[in-house]
Coordinates of C-alpha atoms in Angstrom, one line a residue:
Chain A
X260 CA -63.7 -39.5 -4.2
X261 CA -60.9 -37.8 -2.6
X262 CA -58.8 -40.3 -4.5
X263 CA -60.3 -38.9 -7.7
X264 CA -59.8 -35.1 -6.5
X265 CA -56.1 -36.0 -5.8
X266 CA -53.6 -35.6 -8.6
X267 CA -53.5 -38.7 -10.1
X268 CA -50.2 -39.7 -11.2
X269 CA -51.4 -41.1 -15.1
X270 CA -49.3 -38.6 -16.2
X271 CA -46.0 -38.6 -14.0
X272 CA -44.2 -35.9 -15.7
X273 CA -47.2 -33.6 -14.9
X274 CA -46.9 -34.4 -11.3
X275 CA -43.5 -34.0 -10.6
X276 CA -43.2 -31.1 -12.9
X277 CA -46.0 -29.1 -10.8
X278 CA -44.4 -29.8 -7.4
X279 CA -40.9 -28.7 -8.8
X280 CA -42.3 -25.4 -10.3
X281 CA -44.2 -24.7 -7.4
X282 CA -40.9 -25.3 -5.0
X283 CA -38.8 -23.7 -7.5
X284 CA -41.1 -20.8 -7.8
X285 CA -41.4 -20.3 -4.0
X286 CA -37.3 -20.8 -3.7
X287 CA -36.8 -18.3 -6.3
X288 CA -39.6 -15.7 -4.8
X289 CA -37.8 -16.1 -1.5
X290 CA -33.8 -15.6 -2.9
X291 CA -35.1 -12.5 -4.8
X292 CA -36.9 -11.1 -2.0
X293 CA -34.0 -11.7 0.2
X294 CA -31.6 -10.2 -2.5
X295 CA -33.4 -7.2 -2.7
X296 CA -33.5 -6.6 1.1
X297 CA -30.0 -6.8 1.3
X298 CA -29.5 -4.5 -1.6
X299 CA -31.9 -2.3 -0.3
X300 CA -30.2 -2.5 3.0
X301 CA -26.9 -1.6 1.4
X302 CA -27.8 0.3 -1.4
X303 CA -31.5 1.8 -0.7
X304 CA -29.7 5.0 0.7
X305 CA -28.5 7.6 -1.8
X306 CA -25.2 7.6 0.2
X307 CA -22.5 7.1 -2.2
X308 CA -20.5 5.5 0.5
X309 CA -22.8 2.6 0.6
X310 CA -22.8 2.1 -3.0
X311 CA -18.8 2.1 -3.6
X312 CA -18.3 0.1 -0.1
X313 CA -20.6 -2.4 -1.8
X314 CA -18.8 -2.4 -5.2
X315 CA -15.4 -2.3 -3.5
X316 CA -15.9 -5.3 -1.8
X317 CA -16.4 -7.2 -5.1
X318 CA -13.5 -5.4 -7.3
X319 CA -10.5 -6.9 -8.5
X320 CA -7.2 -5.8 -8.0
X321 CA -6.5 -2.5 -9.9
X322 CA -3.6 -4.3 -11.9
X323 CA -6.1 -7.0 -13.3
X324 CA -9.0 -4.4 -14.1
X325 CA -10.1 -3.6 -17.7
X326 CA -10.0 -0.1 -18.7
X327 CA -13.5 0.0 -18.3
X328 CA -13.3 -1.5 -14.6
X329 CA -10.7 1.0 -13.4
X330 CA -12.9 3.9 -14.8
X331 CA -15.7 2.7 -12.8
X332 CA -13.4 2.0 -9.7
X333 CA -11.9 5.8 -10.0
X334 CA -15.6 6.9 -10.9
X335 CA -16.9 5.5 -7.6
X336 CA -14.1 6.7 -5.4
X337 CA -14.4 10.2 -6.9
X338 CA -17.9 10.3 -6.1
X339 CA -17.4 9.1 -2.6
X340 CA -14.3 11.1 -1.6
X341 CA -16.3 14.3 -3.1
X342 CA -19.2 13.6 -0.7
X343 CA -16.8 12.6 2.1
X344 CA -14.7 15.9 2.0
X345 CA -17.4 18.0 0.6
X346 CA -15.4 19.3 -2.4
X347 CA -14.6 18.2 -5.8
X348 CA -12.2 15.4 -5.4
X349 CA -10.1 13.9 -8.8
X350 CA -8.8 10.4 -9.0
X351 CA -6.4 10.2 -11.7
X352 CA -5.2 7.0 -12.9
X353 CA -2.8 7.8 -15.4
X354 CA -0.2 5.1 -16.2
X355 CA 3.7 5.0 -16.3
X356 CA 5.2 7.3 -18.9
X357 CA 7.3 5.6 -21.7
X358 CA 11.0 5.2 -21.6
X359 CA 11.1 7.0 -18.2
X360 CA 12.5 5.4 -15.1
X361 CA 12.4 7.8 -12.1
X362 CA 15.5 8.4 -10.0
X363 CA 15.9 10.5 -7.0
X364 CA 19.1 12.0 -5.4
X365 CA 19.7 14.1 -2.2
X366 CA 22.5 16.4 -1.3
X367 CA 23.4 15.0 2.3
X368 CA 25.7 18.0 2.4
X369 CA 23.2 20.8 1.7
X370 CA 20.3 19.6 3.8
X371 CA 19.7 21.7 7.0
X372 CA 17.2 19.2 8.6
X373 CA 14.2 22.1 8.3
X374 CA 11.7 19.2 7.5
X375 CA 9.8 21.4 5.0
X376 CA 9.7 18.6 2.8
X377 CA 8.2 16.2 5.7
X378 CA 5.5 18.7 5.7
X379 CA 5.0 19.4 2.2
X380 CA 4.7 15.5 1.7
X381 CA 1.8 15.2 4.4
X382 CA -0.1 18.0 2.6
X383 CA 0.2 16.7 -1.0
X384 CA -0.3 13.0 0.0
X385 CA -3.3 13.2 2.2
X386 CA -1.3 11.2 5.3
X387 CA -3.3 11.2 8.7
X388 CA -3.0 14.2 10.7
X389 CA -3.1 12.6 14.1
X390 CA -3.5 9.4 16.0
X391 CA -1.7 8.1 13.9
X392 CA 0.6 11.1 12.8
X393 CA 2.0 9.4 9.7
X394 CA 4.8 11.1 8.0
X395 CA 6.4 9.1 4.8
X396 CA 9.7 11.0 5.3
X397 CA 11.8 10.8 8.3
X398 CA 14.6 13.2 9.0
X399 CA 17.3 12.1 11.4
X400 CA 19.7 14.3 13.2
X401 CA 23.1 12.9 13.3
X402 CA 26.4 13.9 14.8
X403 CA 28.9 15.0 12.3
X404 CA 31.6 12.8 11.5
X405 CA 34.7 13.9 9.9
X406 CA 34.7 14.1 6.1
X407 CA 38.0 13.5 4.6
X408 CA 38.4 13.9 0.9
X409 CA 41.7 12.1 1.4
X410 CA 40.2 8.8 2.5
X411 CA 37.9 8.8 -0.5
X412 CA 39.7 6.1 -2.5
X413 CA 41.3 4.2 0.2
X414 CA 38.8 1.3 0.7
X415 CA 35.7 0.7 2.6
X416 CA 35.9 1.3 6.7
X417 CA 37.8 -1.1 8.8
X418 CA 35.9 -4.3 8.9
X419 CA 34.0 -3.8 6.1
X420 CA 35.2 -6.6 3.7
X421 CA 36.5 -6.0 -0.1
X422 CA 38.4 -2.6 -0.7
X423 CA 36.7 -1.5 -3.9
X424 CA 35.2 1.6 -3.2
X425 CA 35.9 4.7 -0.8
X426 CA 34.7 6.2 2.5
X427 CA 34.0 9.7 2.9
X428 CA 32.4 10.0 6.6
X429 CA 34.5 8.6 9.5
X430 CA 32.5 6.2 11.4
X431 CA 32.7 8.0 14.3
X432 CA 30.0 10.3 12.7
X433 CA 27.5 7.4 11.5
X434 CA 27.7 4.8 14.5
X435 CA 25.8 7.1 16.7
X436 CA 21.8 6.9 16.9
X437 CA 19.8 9.2 15.0
X438 CA 17.8 11.8 17.1
X439 CA 14.0 11.5 16.1
X440 CA 12.5 14.4 17.8
X441 CA 14.9 17.3 17.4
X442 CA 13.5 20.7 18.2
X443 CA 16.1 23.5 17.9
X444 CA 15.4 27.2 17.6
X445 CA 17.0 27.0 14.2
X446 CA 18.7 24.7 12.1
X447 CA 21.3 23.8 11.0
X448 CA 22.7 23.0 14.3
X449 CA 26.7 22.9 14.5
X450 CA 28.5 19.6 14.6
X451 CA 25.0 18.0 13.1
X452 CA 24.2 16.8 9.9
X453 CA 20.5 15.5 8.7
X454 CA 19.6 12.5 7.1
X455 CA 16.4 12.4 5.2
X456 CA 15.1 8.9 4.7
X457 CA 11.9 7.9 2.5
X458 CA 11.3 4.8 -0.1
X459 CA 14.0 4.1 -2.0
X460 CA 11.6 2.5 -5.0
X461 CA 14.1 -0.5 -5.2
X462 CA 14.4 -2.0 -8.6
X463 CA 14.4 -5.2 -6.9
X464 CA 12.1 -4.4 -3.7
X465 CA 12.1 -7.0 -1.1
X466 CA 8.5 -5.5 -0.1
X467 CA 7.1 -6.7 -3.3
X468 CA 8.3 -10.2 -3.0
X469 CA 6.6 -10.8 0.2
X470 CA 3.2 -9.2 -0.4
X471 CA 0.8 -12.6 -0.3
X472 CA -2.0 -10.8 -2.4
X473 CA 0.4 -8.8 -4.8
X474 CA -1.1 -5.7 -3.8
X475 CA 1.8 -4.1 -4.1
X476 CA 3.8 -4.2 -7.2
X477 CA 6.6 -1.9 -9.3
X478 CA 5.2 -0.1 -11.9
X479 CA 7.2 0.5 -15.3
X480 CA 8.4 3.5 -14.4
X481 CA 10.2 2.4 -11.3
X482 CA 7.6 3.5 -8.5
X483 CA 6.3 1.0 -6.2
X484 CA 2.9 1.5 -5.7
X485 CA -0.1 -0.1 -3.2
X486 CA -3.3 -0.8 -4.4
X487 CA -4.9 0.2 -1.0
X488 CA -8.2 -1.7 -1.7
X489 CA -6.5 -5.0 -2.4
X490 CA -4.2 -4.3 0.7
X491 CA -5.3 -7.1 3.7
X492 CA -3.0 -5.0 6.2
X493 CA -0.7 -8.1 7.0
X494 CA 1.9 -5.8 7.4
X495 CA 4.5 -8.4 5.8
X496 CA 5.9 -5.8 3.3
X497 CA 6.5 -3.5 6.8
X498 CA 8.9 -6.2 8.1
X499 CA 10.2 -6.9 4.5
X500 CA 11.7 -3.3 3.9
X501 CA 15.1 -2.9 4.7
X502 CA 14.7 0.9 4.9
X503 CA 11.7 1.1 7.3
X504 CA 9.9 3.3 4.8
X505 CA 6.1 1.7 4.8
X506 CA 3.7 2.9 7.4
X507 CA 0.6 1.1 8.6
X508 CA -2.9 2.6 9.4
X509 CA -3.1 1.3 12.6
X510 CA -6.3 3.3 13.0
X511 CA -8.9 4.9 11.0
X512 CA -6.9 7.8 9.1
X513 CA -7.6 11.4 10.4
X514 CA -7.6 13.6 7.4
X515 CA -9.6 16.8 8.1
X516 CA -11.7 18.1 4.9
X517 CA -10.2 21.4 5.0
X518 CA -6.5 20.0 4.5
X519 CA -7.3 17.5 2.2
X520 CA -5.5 17.5 -1.4
X521 CA -8.4 16.8 -3.8
X522 CA -5.7 16.1 -6.6
X523 CA -5.3 12.5 -6.2
X524 CA -4.2 9.2 -8.0
X525 CA -5.5 6.1 -7.7
X526 CA -2.3 4.2 -6.6
X527 CA -0.8 7.4 -4.8
X528 CA -2.4 10.1 -2.6
X529 CA -5.9 8.9 -2.5
X530 CA -7.3 8.9 1.0
X531 CA -6.7 5.2 2.5
X532 CA -8.4 3.3 5.0
X533 CA -7.7 1.8 8.1
X534 CA -5.5 -1.1 8.1
X535 CA -3.9 -0.5 4.9
X536 CA -0.3 0.2 4.4
X537 CA 1.1 3.5 2.5
X538 CA 4.8 4.8 1.3
X539 CA 6.2 7.6 -0.7
X540 CA 5.4 7.2 -4.3
X541 CA 7.7 10.1 -5.7
X542 CA 4.3 12.1 -5.7
X543 CA 2.9 9.7 -8.5
X544 CA -0.2 12.1 -9.2
X545 CA 2.5 14.9 -10.1
X546 CA 5.3 13.5 -11.6
X547 CA 3.1 11.4 -14.2
X548 CA 1.9 15.0 -15.1
X549 CA 5.2 16.4 -15.8
X550 CA 6.0 18.1 -12.1
X551 CA 8.0 17.5 -9.3
X552 CA 7.5 15.8 -6.2
X553 CA 6.3 18.0 -3.5
X554 CA 9.3 17.6 -1.4
X555 CA 11.7 18.7 -4.3
X556 CA 9.5 21.6 -4.8
X557 CA 9.4 22.5 -1.0
X558 CA 13.1 22.1 -0.7
X559 CA 14.5 25.7 0.6
X560 CA 18.1 25.0 -0.1
X561 CA 17.5 22.7 -3.3
X562 CA 19.0 19.7 -1.7
X563 CA 16.6 17.4 -3.4
X564 CA 16.8 16.4 -7.2
X565 CA 14.6 14.1 -9.2
X566 CA 14.8 12.8 -12.9
X567 CA 14.7 10.1 -15.3
X568 CA 17.3 7.7 -14.9
X569 CA 17.0 6.8 -18.6
X570 CA 17.8 10.2 -19.9
X571 CA 21.7 10.7 -19.9
X572 CA 21.0 14.4 -19.7
X573 CA 18.5 14.3 -16.7
X574 CA 19.9 15.9 -13.3
X575 CA 20.0 12.6 -11.7
X576 CA 22.1 11.1 -14.5
X577 CA 24.4 14.2 -14.2
X578 CA 24.7 13.8 -10.7
X579 CA 25.6 9.8 -10.9
X580 CA 28.0 10.9 -13.3
X581 CA 30.0 13.9 -11.5
X582 CA 29.5 13.4 -7.7
X583 CA 30.2 11.4 -4.6
X584 CA 27.5 9.2 -4.3
X585 CA 26.3 6.7 -2.2
X586 CA 23.2 4.2 -1.1
X587 CA 21.7 3.2 1.5
X588 CA 22.1 -0.9 2.2
X589 CA 23.6 -1.3 -1.0
X590 CA 25.0 -4.9 0.0
X591 CA 21.3 -6.0 -0.2
X592 CA 21.1 -6.0 -3.7
X593 CA 17.8 -4.0 -3.6
X594 CA 19.1 -1.6 -6.0
X595 CA 17.7 1.5 -4.5
X596 CA 16.8 4.3 -7.3
X597 CA 17.4 7.1 -4.3
X598 CA 20.8 8.2 -3.8
X599 CA 22.6 10.5 -1.7
X600 CA 25.5 12.7 -3.1
X601 CA 28.1 15.0 -1.6
X602 CA 29.1 18.0 -3.9
Chain B
X1045 CA -54.8 -49.7 -8.3
X1046 CA -55.5 -48.4 -5.1
X1047 CA -52.3 -50.1 -3.5
X1048 CA -50.4 -48.3 -6.4
X1049 CA -51.9 -44.9 -5.3
X1050 CA -50.9 -45.7 -1.9
X1051 CA -47.8 -46.4 -2.5
X1052 CA -46.9 -43.3 -4.4
X1053 CA -48.7 -41.3 -1.6
X1054 CA -46.6 -42.9 1.3
X1055 CA -43.4 -41.9 -0.9
X1056 CA -44.6 -38.3 -1.2
X1057 CA -45.1 -38.2 2.5
X1058 CA -41.9 -39.7 3.4
X1059 CA -40.1 -37.4 1.2
X1060 CA -42.0 -34.1 3.0
X1061 CA -41.1 -35.8 6.2
X1062 CA -37.4 -36.0 5.4
X1063 CA -37.5 -32.7 3.8
X1064 CA -38.6 -31.2 6.8
X1065 CA -36.4 -33.2 8.6
X1066 CA -33.2 -32.2 6.9
X1067 CA -34.7 -28.5 7.3
X1068 CA -35.0 -28.8 10.8
X1069 CA -31.6 -30.4 11.1
X1070 CA -29.9 -27.7 9.1
X1071 CA -31.6 -25.0 11.1
X1072 CA -30.1 -26.5 14.3
X1073 CA -26.8 -26.8 12.9
X1074 CA -26.9 -23.2 11.6
X1075 CA -28.2 -21.9 14.8
X1076 CA -25.3 -24.0 17.0
X1077 CA -22.9 -22.8 14.6
X1078 CA -23.9 -19.0 14.6
X1079 CA -24.0 -19.3 18.6
X1080 CA -20.6 -20.8 18.5
X1081 CA -18.9 -18.5 16.1
X1082 CA -20.2 -15.6 18.1
X1083 CA -18.8 -17.2 21.2
X1084 CA -15.4 -17.6 19.6
X1085 CA -15.1 -14.2 18.4
X1086 CA -16.0 -12.2 21.7
X1087 CA -14.0 -14.5 23.5
X1088 CA -11.1 -13.8 20.9
X1089 CA -11.8 -10.1 21.2
X1090 CA -11.8 -10.3 25.0
X1091 CA -8.6 -12.0 25.2
X1092 CA -6.9 -9.8 22.4
X1093 CA -8.2 -6.9 24.3
X1094 CA -6.5 -8.0 27.6
X1095 CA -3.2 -9.2 26.1
X1096 CA -2.6 -5.8 24.3
X1097 CA -4.2 -3.1 26.5
X1098 CA -3.1 -0.5 24.8
X1099 CA -4.2 -0.1 21.4
X1100 CA -3.3 3.4 20.9
X1101 CA -2.5 4.0 16.9
X1102 CA -0.1 6.8 17.3
X1103 CA 2.0 4.7 19.9
X1104 CA 1.9 1.5 17.6
X1105 CA 3.1 3.6 14.7
X1106 CA 5.9 5.0 16.4
X1107 CA 7.0 1.9 17.4
X1108 CA 7.8 1.0 13.8
X1109 CA 9.4 4.6 13.0
X1110 CA 11.8 4.7 15.8
X1111 CA 13.1 1.3 15.5
X1112 CA 13.5 2.2 11.7
X1113 CA 15.3 5.4 12.8
X1114 CA 17.6 3.6 15.1
X1115 CA 18.5 0.7 12.6
X1116 CA 19.1 3.2 9.4
X1117 CA 21.1 5.6 11.7
X1118 CA 23.8 2.9 12.7
X1119 CA 24.9 2.1 9.0
X1120 CA 28.1 3.0 7.4
X1121 CA 27.8 5.1 4.0
X1122 CA 30.2 4.0 1.4
X1123 CA 31.0 6.1 -1.6
X1124 CA 30.4 4.6 -4.9
X1125 CA 33.5 4.2 -7.4
X1126 CA 33.0 5.6 -10.7
X1127 CA 32.9 2.2 -12.2
X1128 CA 30.0 1.2 -10.0
X1129 CA 28.2 4.3 -10.4
X1130 CA 28.6 3.3 -14.6
X1131 CA 27.4 0.0 -13.9
X1132 CA 24.6 0.6 -11.9
X1133 CA 23.1 3.2 -14.7
X1134 CA 23.9 0.2 -17.3
X1135 CA 21.7 -1.8 -15.0
X1136 CA 19.1 0.2 -14.8
X1137 CA 18.9 0.9 -18.5
X1138 CA 19.1 -2.6 -19.5
X1139 CA 16.5 -3.6 -16.6
X1140 CA 14.0 -1.3 -18.3
X1141 CA 14.6 -2.3 -21.6
X1142 CA 14.2 -5.8 -20.6
X1143 CA 10.8 -5.4 -18.8
X1144 CA 9.5 -3.1 -21.6
X1145 CA 9.9 -5.3 -24.5

């Protein structure tokens, strides 16, 4: 009888299917339960951060996203940051404008070393305020060399190779080490000049070439950007940058909610995370909406000029045509779009 | 007939045993791998903590920045000639057109 009660494989298909179906249903049930559990753990709470974290882990590189995916990513960030900082935060995704290539010029003789630009930049771009205190602009104090207009067309300084250019400052003024933490009562100090350095937005940026995950790239308007979510924090770009313009978030950034600038751009000044690399973006969130970078606006002596290199009537093009201009490390052929000039 | 059933049942039983065995082996392997991984991670963390005692983010940041400032301050700055400037502007314009065709 026992034999008759047990399943008799008269219809082989039935037996096999019965077992498989049961196993299949069992496994499916377990999988669904496990997935539901995980999803509940991660998204069960109403915390926007949990949902964003979950979604961000699986999001693509910003450059490869469709318009819809970009909008979703931006909406998620807006929700999370608004909750995190307790105010309405907007994340802009404006693309590069057509027929625009941004360039920057700084009058080295006008700069008084007040570092107003540095603080305006920190405020505008939501940089970590302490531990680490990140600054995208560095101003180096240097002993003045002698400016000899007569030497301008007399070739490169000694031991420098082919004589096709000119030199304005005597070597004595530039071979000294810069001072990094000058704190005089007043600026400018006698016999010193000041040298602000920031990202040069190279036309051929070495940092972009070395990025193993292509999280950093040059936009059509010439600005080199970083997809902070895609950055793996390997610091290859920091090593490759000849201008030392990139900063690493060595720790969790400290940005007080009351000091947070809520007008952000996905590729610009939105709050960064531990490990992500960051740098000057010419204030992407401003310049793509027809405004000047914060440092240009803040400079009290008008030493900073900004404009479209494709427009012959722009300030930058006029400076290039009429002033004494030099670039940093021009010999590396990185083609920086940040120029220093002398009246 | 009886033999035929016996054969089938034996096959079923053996597959059950096999399944349970492979599950046990899998769980055992998973457990061992988990323990090994946890040990490696904790050991690596311990070693890195000992090897790099000071992980102060501010100090690490300044190590990057100061080195850069020193390097940048030791350069010679050379004014561009008129021709160099014109060529450069031309390069920018052509490069833009090439990239945005």
